[in-house]
mmCIF file of N, CA and C in Angstrom:
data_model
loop_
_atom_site.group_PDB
_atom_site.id
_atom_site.type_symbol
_atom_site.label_atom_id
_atom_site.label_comp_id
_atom_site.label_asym_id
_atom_site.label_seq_id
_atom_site.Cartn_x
_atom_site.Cartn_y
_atom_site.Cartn_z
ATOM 1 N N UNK A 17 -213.931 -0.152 41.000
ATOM 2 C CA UNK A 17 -213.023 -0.973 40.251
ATOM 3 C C UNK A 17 -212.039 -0.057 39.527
ATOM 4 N N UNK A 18 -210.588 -0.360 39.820
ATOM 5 C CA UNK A 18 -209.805 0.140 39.224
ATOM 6 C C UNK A 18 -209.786 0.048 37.699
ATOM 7 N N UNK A 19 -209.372 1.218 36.307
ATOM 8 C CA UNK A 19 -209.670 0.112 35.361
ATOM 9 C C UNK A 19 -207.865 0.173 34.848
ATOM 10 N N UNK A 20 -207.404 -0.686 34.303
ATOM 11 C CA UNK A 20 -206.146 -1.022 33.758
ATOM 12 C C UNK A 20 -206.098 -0.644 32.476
ATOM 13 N N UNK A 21 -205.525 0.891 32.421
ATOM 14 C CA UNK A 21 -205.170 0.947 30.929
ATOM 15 C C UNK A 21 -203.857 0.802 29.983
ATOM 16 N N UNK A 22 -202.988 0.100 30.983
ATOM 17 C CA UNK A 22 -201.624 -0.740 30.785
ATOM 18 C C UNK A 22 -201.894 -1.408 30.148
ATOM 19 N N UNK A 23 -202.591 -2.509 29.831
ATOM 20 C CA UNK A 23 -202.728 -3.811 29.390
ATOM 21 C C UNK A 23 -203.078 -3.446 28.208
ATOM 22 N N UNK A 24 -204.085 -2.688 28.333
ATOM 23 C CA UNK A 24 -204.716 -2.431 26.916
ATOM 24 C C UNK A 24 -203.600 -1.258 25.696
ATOM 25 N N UNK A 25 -203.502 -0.292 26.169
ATOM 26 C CA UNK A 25 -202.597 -0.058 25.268
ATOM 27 C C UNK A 25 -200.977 -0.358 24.717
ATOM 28 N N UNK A 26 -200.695 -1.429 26.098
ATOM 29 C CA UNK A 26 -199.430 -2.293 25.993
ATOM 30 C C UNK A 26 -199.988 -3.061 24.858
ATOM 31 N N UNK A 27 -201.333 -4.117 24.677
ATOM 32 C CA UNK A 27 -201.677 -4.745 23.864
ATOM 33 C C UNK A 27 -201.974 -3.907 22.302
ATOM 34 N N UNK A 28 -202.133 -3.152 22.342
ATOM 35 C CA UNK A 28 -202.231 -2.246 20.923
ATOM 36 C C UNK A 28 -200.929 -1.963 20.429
ATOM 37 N N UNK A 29 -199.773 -1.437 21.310
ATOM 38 C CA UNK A 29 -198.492 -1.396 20.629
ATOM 39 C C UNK A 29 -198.126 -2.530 20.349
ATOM 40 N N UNK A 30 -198.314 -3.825 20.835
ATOM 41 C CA UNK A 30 -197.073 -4.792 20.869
ATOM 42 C C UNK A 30 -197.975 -5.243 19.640
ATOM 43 N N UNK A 31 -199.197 -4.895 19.291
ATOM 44 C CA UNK A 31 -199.574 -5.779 17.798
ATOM 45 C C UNK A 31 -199.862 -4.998 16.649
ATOM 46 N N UNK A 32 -199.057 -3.184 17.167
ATOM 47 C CA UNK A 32 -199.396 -1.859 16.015
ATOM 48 C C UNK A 32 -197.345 -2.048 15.602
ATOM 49 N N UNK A 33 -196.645 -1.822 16.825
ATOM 50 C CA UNK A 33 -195.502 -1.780 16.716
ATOM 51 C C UNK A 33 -195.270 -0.800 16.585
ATOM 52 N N UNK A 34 -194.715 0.440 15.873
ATOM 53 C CA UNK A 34 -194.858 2.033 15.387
ATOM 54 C C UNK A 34 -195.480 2.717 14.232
ATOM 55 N N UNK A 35 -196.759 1.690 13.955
ATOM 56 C CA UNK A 35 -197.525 2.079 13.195
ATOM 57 C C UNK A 35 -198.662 2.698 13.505
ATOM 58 N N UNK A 36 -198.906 4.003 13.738
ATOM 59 C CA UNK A 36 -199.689 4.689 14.709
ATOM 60 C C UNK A 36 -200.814 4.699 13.555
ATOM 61 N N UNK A 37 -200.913 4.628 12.522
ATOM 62 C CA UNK A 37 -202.425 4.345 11.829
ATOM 63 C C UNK A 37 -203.008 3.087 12.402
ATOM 64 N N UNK A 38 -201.787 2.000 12.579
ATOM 65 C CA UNK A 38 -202.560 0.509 12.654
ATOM 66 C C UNK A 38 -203.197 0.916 13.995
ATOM 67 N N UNK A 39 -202.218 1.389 15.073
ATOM 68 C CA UNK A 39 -202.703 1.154 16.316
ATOM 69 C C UNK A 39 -204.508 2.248 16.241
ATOM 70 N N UNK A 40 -204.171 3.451 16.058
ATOM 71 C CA UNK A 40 -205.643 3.719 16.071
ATOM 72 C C UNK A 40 -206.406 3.408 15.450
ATOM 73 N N UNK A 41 -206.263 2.251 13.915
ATOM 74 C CA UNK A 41 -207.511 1.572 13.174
ATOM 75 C C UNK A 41 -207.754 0.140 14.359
ATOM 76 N N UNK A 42 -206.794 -0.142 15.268
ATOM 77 C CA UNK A 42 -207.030 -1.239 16.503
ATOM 78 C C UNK A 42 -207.955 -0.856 17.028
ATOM 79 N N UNK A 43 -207.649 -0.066 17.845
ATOM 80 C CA UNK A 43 -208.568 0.807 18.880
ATOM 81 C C UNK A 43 -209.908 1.048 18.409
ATOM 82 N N UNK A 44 -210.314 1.594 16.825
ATOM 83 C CA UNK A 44 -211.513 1.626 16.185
ATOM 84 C C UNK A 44 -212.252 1.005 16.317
ATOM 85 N N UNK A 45 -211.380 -0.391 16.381
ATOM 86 C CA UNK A 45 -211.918 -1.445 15.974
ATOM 87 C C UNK A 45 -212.790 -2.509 17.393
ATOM 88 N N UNK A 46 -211.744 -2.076 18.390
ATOM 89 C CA UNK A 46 -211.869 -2.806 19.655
ATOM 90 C C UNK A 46 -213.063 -2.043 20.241
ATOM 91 N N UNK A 47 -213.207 -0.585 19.744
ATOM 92 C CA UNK A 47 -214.750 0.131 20.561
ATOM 93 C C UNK A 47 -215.512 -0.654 19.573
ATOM 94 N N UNK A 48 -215.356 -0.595 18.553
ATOM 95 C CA UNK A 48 -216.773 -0.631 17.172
ATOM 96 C C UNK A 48 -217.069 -2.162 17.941
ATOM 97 N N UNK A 49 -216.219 -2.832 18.277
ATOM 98 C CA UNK A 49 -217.054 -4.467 18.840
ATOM 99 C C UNK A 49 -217.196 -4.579 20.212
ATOM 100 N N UNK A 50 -216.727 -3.844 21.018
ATOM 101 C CA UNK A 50 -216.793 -3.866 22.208
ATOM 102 C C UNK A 50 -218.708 -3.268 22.336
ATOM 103 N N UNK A 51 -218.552 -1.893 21.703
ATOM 104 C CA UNK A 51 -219.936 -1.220 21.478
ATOM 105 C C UNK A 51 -221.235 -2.569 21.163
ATOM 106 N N UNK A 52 -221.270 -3.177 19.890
ATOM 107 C CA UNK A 52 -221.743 -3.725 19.316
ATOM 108 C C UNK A 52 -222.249 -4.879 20.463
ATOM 109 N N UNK A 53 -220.905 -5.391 20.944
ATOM 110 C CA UNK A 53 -221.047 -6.632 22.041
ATOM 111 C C UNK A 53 -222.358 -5.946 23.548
ATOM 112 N N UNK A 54 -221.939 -4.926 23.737
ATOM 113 C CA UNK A 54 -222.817 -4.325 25.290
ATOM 114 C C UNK A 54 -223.819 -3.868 24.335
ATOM 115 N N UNK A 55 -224.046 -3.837 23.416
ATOM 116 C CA UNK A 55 -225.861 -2.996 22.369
ATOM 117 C C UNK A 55 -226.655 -4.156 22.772
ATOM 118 N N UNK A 56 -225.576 -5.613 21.951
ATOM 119 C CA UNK A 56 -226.490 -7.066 22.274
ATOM 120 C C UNK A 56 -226.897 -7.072 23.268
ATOM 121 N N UNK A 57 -225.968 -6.915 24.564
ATOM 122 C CA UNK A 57 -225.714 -7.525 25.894
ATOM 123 C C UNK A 57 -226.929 -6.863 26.401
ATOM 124 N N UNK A 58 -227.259 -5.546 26.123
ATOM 125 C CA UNK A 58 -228.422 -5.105 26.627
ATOM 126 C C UNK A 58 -229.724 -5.300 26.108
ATOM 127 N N UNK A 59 -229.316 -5.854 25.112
ATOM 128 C CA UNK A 59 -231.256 -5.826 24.858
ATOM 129 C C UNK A 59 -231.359 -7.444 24.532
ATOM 130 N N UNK A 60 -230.472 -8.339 25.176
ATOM 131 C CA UNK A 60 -230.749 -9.761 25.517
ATOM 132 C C UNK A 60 -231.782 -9.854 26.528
ATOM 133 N N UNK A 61 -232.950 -10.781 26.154
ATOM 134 C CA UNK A 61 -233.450 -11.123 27.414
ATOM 135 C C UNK A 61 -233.640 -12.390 27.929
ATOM 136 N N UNK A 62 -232.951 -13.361 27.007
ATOM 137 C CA UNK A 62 -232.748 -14.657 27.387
ATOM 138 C C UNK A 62 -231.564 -15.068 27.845
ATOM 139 N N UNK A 63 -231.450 -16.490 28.528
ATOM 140 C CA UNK A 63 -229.765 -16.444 29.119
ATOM 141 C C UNK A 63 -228.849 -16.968 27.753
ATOM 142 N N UNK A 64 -229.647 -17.772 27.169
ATOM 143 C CA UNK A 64 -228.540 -18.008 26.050
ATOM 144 C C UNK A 64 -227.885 -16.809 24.972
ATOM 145 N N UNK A 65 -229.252 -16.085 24.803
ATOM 146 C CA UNK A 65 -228.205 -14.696 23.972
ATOM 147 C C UNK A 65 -227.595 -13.574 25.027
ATOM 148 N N UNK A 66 -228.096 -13.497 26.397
ATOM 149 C CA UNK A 66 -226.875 -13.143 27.378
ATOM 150 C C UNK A 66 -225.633 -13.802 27.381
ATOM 151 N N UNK A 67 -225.933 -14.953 27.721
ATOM 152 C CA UNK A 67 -224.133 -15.588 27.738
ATOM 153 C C UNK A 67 -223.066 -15.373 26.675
ATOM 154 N N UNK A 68 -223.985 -15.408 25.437
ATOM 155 C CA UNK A 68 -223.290 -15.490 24.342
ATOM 156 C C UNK A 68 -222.563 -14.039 24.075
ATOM 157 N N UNK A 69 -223.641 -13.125 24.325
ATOM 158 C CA UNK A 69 -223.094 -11.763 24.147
ATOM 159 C C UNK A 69 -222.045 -11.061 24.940
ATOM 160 N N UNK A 70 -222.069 -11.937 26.686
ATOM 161 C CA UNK A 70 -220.932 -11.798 27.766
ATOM 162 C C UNK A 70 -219.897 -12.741 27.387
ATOM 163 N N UNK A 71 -219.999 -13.365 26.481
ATOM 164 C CA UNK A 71 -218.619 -14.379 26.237
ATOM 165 C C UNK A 71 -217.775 -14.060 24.981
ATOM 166 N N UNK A 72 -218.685 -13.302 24.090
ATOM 167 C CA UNK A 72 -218.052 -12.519 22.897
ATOM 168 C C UNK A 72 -217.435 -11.473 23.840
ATOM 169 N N UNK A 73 -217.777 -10.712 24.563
ATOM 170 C CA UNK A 73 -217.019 -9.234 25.051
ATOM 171 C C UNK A 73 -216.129 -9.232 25.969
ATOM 172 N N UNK A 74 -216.248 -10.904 26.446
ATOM 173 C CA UNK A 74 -215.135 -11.180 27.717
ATOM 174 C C UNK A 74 -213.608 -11.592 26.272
ATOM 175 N N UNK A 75 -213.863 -12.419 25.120
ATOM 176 C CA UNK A 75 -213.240 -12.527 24.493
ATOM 177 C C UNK A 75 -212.539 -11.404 24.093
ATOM 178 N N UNK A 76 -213.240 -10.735 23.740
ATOM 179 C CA UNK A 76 -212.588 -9.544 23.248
ATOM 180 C C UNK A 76 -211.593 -8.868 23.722
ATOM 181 N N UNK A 77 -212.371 -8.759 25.131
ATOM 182 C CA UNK A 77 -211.262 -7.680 25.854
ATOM 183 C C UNK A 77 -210.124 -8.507 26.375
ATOM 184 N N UNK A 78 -210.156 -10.125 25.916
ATOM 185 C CA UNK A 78 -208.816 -10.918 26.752
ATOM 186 C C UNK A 78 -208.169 -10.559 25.476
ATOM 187 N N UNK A 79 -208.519 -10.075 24.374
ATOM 188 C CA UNK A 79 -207.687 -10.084 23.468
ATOM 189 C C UNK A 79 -206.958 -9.054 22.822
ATOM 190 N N UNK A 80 -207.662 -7.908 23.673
ATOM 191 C CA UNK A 80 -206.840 -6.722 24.028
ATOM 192 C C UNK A 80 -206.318 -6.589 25.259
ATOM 193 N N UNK A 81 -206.004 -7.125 26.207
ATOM 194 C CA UNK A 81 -205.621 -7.052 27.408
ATOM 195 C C UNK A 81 -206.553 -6.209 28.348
ATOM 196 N N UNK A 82 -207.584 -5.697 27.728
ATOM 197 C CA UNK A 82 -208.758 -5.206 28.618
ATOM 198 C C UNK A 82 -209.250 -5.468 30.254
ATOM 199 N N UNK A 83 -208.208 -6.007 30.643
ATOM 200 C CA UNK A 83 -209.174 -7.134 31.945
ATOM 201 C C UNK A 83 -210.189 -6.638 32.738
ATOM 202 N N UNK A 84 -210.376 -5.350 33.220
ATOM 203 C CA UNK A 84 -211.588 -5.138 34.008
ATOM 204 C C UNK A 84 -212.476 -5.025 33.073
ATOM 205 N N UNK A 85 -212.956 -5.268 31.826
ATOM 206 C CA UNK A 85 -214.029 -5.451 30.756
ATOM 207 C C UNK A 85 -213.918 -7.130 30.651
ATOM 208 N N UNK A 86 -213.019 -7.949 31.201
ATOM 209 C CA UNK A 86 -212.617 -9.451 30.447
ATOM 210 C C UNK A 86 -213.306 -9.781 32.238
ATOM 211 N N UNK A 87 -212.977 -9.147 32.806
ATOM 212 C CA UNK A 87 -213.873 -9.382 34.085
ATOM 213 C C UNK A 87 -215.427 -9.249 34.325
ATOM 214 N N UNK A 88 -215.532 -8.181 34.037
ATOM 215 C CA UNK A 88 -216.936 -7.604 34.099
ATOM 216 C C UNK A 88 -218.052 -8.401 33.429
ATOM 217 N N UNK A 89 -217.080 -8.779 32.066
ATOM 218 C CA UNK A 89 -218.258 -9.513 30.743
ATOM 219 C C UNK A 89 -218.492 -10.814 31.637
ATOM 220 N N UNK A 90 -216.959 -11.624 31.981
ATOM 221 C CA UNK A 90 -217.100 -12.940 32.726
ATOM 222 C C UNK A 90 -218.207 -12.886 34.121
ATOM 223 N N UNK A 91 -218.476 -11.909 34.936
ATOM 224 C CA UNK A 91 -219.834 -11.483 35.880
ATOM 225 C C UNK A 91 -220.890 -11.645 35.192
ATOM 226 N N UNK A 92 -220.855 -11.103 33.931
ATOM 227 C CA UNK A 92 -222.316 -11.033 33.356
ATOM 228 C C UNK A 92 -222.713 -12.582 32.730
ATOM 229 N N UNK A 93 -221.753 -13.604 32.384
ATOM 230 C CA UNK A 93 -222.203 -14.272 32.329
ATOM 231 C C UNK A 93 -222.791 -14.885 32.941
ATOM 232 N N UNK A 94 -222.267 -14.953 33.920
ATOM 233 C CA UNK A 94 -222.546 -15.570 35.430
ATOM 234 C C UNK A 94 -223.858 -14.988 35.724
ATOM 235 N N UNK A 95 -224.359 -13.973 35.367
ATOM 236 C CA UNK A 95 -225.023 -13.133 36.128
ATOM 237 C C UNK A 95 -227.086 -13.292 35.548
ATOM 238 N N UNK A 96 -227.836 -12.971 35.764
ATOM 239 C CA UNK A 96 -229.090 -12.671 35.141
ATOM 240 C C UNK A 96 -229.424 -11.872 33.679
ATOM 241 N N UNK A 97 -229.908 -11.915 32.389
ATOM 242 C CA UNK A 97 -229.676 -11.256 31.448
ATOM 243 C C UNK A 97 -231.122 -9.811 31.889
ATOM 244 N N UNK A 98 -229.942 -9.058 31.236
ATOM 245 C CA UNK A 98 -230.599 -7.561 31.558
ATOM 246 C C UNK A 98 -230.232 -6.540 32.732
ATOM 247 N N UNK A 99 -229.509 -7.414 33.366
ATOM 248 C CA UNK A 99 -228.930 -7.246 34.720
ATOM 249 C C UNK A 99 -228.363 -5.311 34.422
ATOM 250 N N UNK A 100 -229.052 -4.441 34.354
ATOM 251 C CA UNK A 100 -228.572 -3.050 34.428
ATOM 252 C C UNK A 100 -227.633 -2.310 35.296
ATOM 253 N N UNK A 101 -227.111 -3.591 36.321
ATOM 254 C CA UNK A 101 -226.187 -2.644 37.124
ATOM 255 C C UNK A 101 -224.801 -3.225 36.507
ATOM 256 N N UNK A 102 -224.557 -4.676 35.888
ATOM 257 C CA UNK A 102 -223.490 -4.714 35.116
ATOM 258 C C UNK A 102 -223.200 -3.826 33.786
ATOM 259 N N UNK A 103 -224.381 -3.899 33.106
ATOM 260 C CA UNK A 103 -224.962 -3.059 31.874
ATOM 261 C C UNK A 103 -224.183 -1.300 31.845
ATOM 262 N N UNK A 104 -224.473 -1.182 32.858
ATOM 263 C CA UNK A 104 -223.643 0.287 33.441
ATOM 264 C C UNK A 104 -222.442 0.438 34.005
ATOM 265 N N UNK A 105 -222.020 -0.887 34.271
ATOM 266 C CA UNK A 105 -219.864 -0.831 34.985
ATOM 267 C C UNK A 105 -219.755 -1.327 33.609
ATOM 268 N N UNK A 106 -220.109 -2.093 32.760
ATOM 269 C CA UNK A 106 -219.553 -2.678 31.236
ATOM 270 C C UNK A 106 -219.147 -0.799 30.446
ATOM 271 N N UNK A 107 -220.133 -0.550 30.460
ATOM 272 C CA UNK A 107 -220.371 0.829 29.813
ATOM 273 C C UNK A 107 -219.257 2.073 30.376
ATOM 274 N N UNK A 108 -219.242 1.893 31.431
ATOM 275 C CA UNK A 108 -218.310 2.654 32.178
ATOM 276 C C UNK A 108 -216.600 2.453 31.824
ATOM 277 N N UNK A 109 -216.522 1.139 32.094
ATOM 278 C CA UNK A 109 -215.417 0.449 32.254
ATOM 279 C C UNK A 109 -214.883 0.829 30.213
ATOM 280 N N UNK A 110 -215.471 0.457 29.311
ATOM 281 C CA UNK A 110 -215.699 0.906 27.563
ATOM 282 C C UNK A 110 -215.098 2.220 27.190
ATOM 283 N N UNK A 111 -216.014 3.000 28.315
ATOM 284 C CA UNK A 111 -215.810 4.951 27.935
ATOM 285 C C UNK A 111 -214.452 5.018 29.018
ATOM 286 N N UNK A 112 -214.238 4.546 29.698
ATOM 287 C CA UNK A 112 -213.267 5.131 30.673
ATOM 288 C C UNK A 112 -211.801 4.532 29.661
ATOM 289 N N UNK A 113 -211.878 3.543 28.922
ATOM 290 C CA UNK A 113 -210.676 2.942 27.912
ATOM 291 C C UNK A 113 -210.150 4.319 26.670
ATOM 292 N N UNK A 114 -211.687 4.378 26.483
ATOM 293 C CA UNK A 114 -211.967 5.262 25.450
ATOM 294 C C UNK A 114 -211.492 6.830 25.691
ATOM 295 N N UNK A 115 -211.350 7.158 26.673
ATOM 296 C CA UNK A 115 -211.219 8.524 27.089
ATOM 297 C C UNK A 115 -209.580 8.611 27.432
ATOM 298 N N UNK A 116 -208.724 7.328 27.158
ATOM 299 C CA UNK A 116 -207.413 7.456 27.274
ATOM 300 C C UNK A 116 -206.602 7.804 26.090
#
């Protein structure tokens, strides 16, 4: 999976503008819940606190323009809770944002 880091930091300027504190207290902010969202996501073992935890992180990332994370989370809902091979493209897809 390709990941799109257009979207996402197009979405950080267009709501930092040239405020390069705001934009990196954004970004802080979008790992600190993104993190938080895949901690849940993994140690869910029911489907209702799976879904919930794949529908908070699909939110998220539609709301940074994230989409291969707004994708991935939307799989996991869909998907079995605990499911470790999403657990690990979520994680991937997080650090690979992060490393831009």
């Amino acid at each position: 999976m390709s990941v799109d880091y257009g979207s996402f930091t197009t979405a950080i300027k267009e709501a930092a503008g040239e405020d390069i504190v705001l934009m990196s207290e954004l970004r802080s902010a979008f790992f600190e819940s993104a993190d938080r969202q895949l901690d849940l996501l993994s140690r869910s073992r029911c489907d209702a606190n799976w879904q919930y935890s794949a529908w908070r992180l699909q939110g998220l990332a539609a709301s940074f323009g994230a989409e291969d994370i707004k994708k991935l989370a939307h799989d996991a809902a869909d998907g079995a809770p605990g499911d470790p091979v999403i657990i690990r493209e979520l994680r991937s897809a997080i650090d690979s944002i992060k490393a831009v």
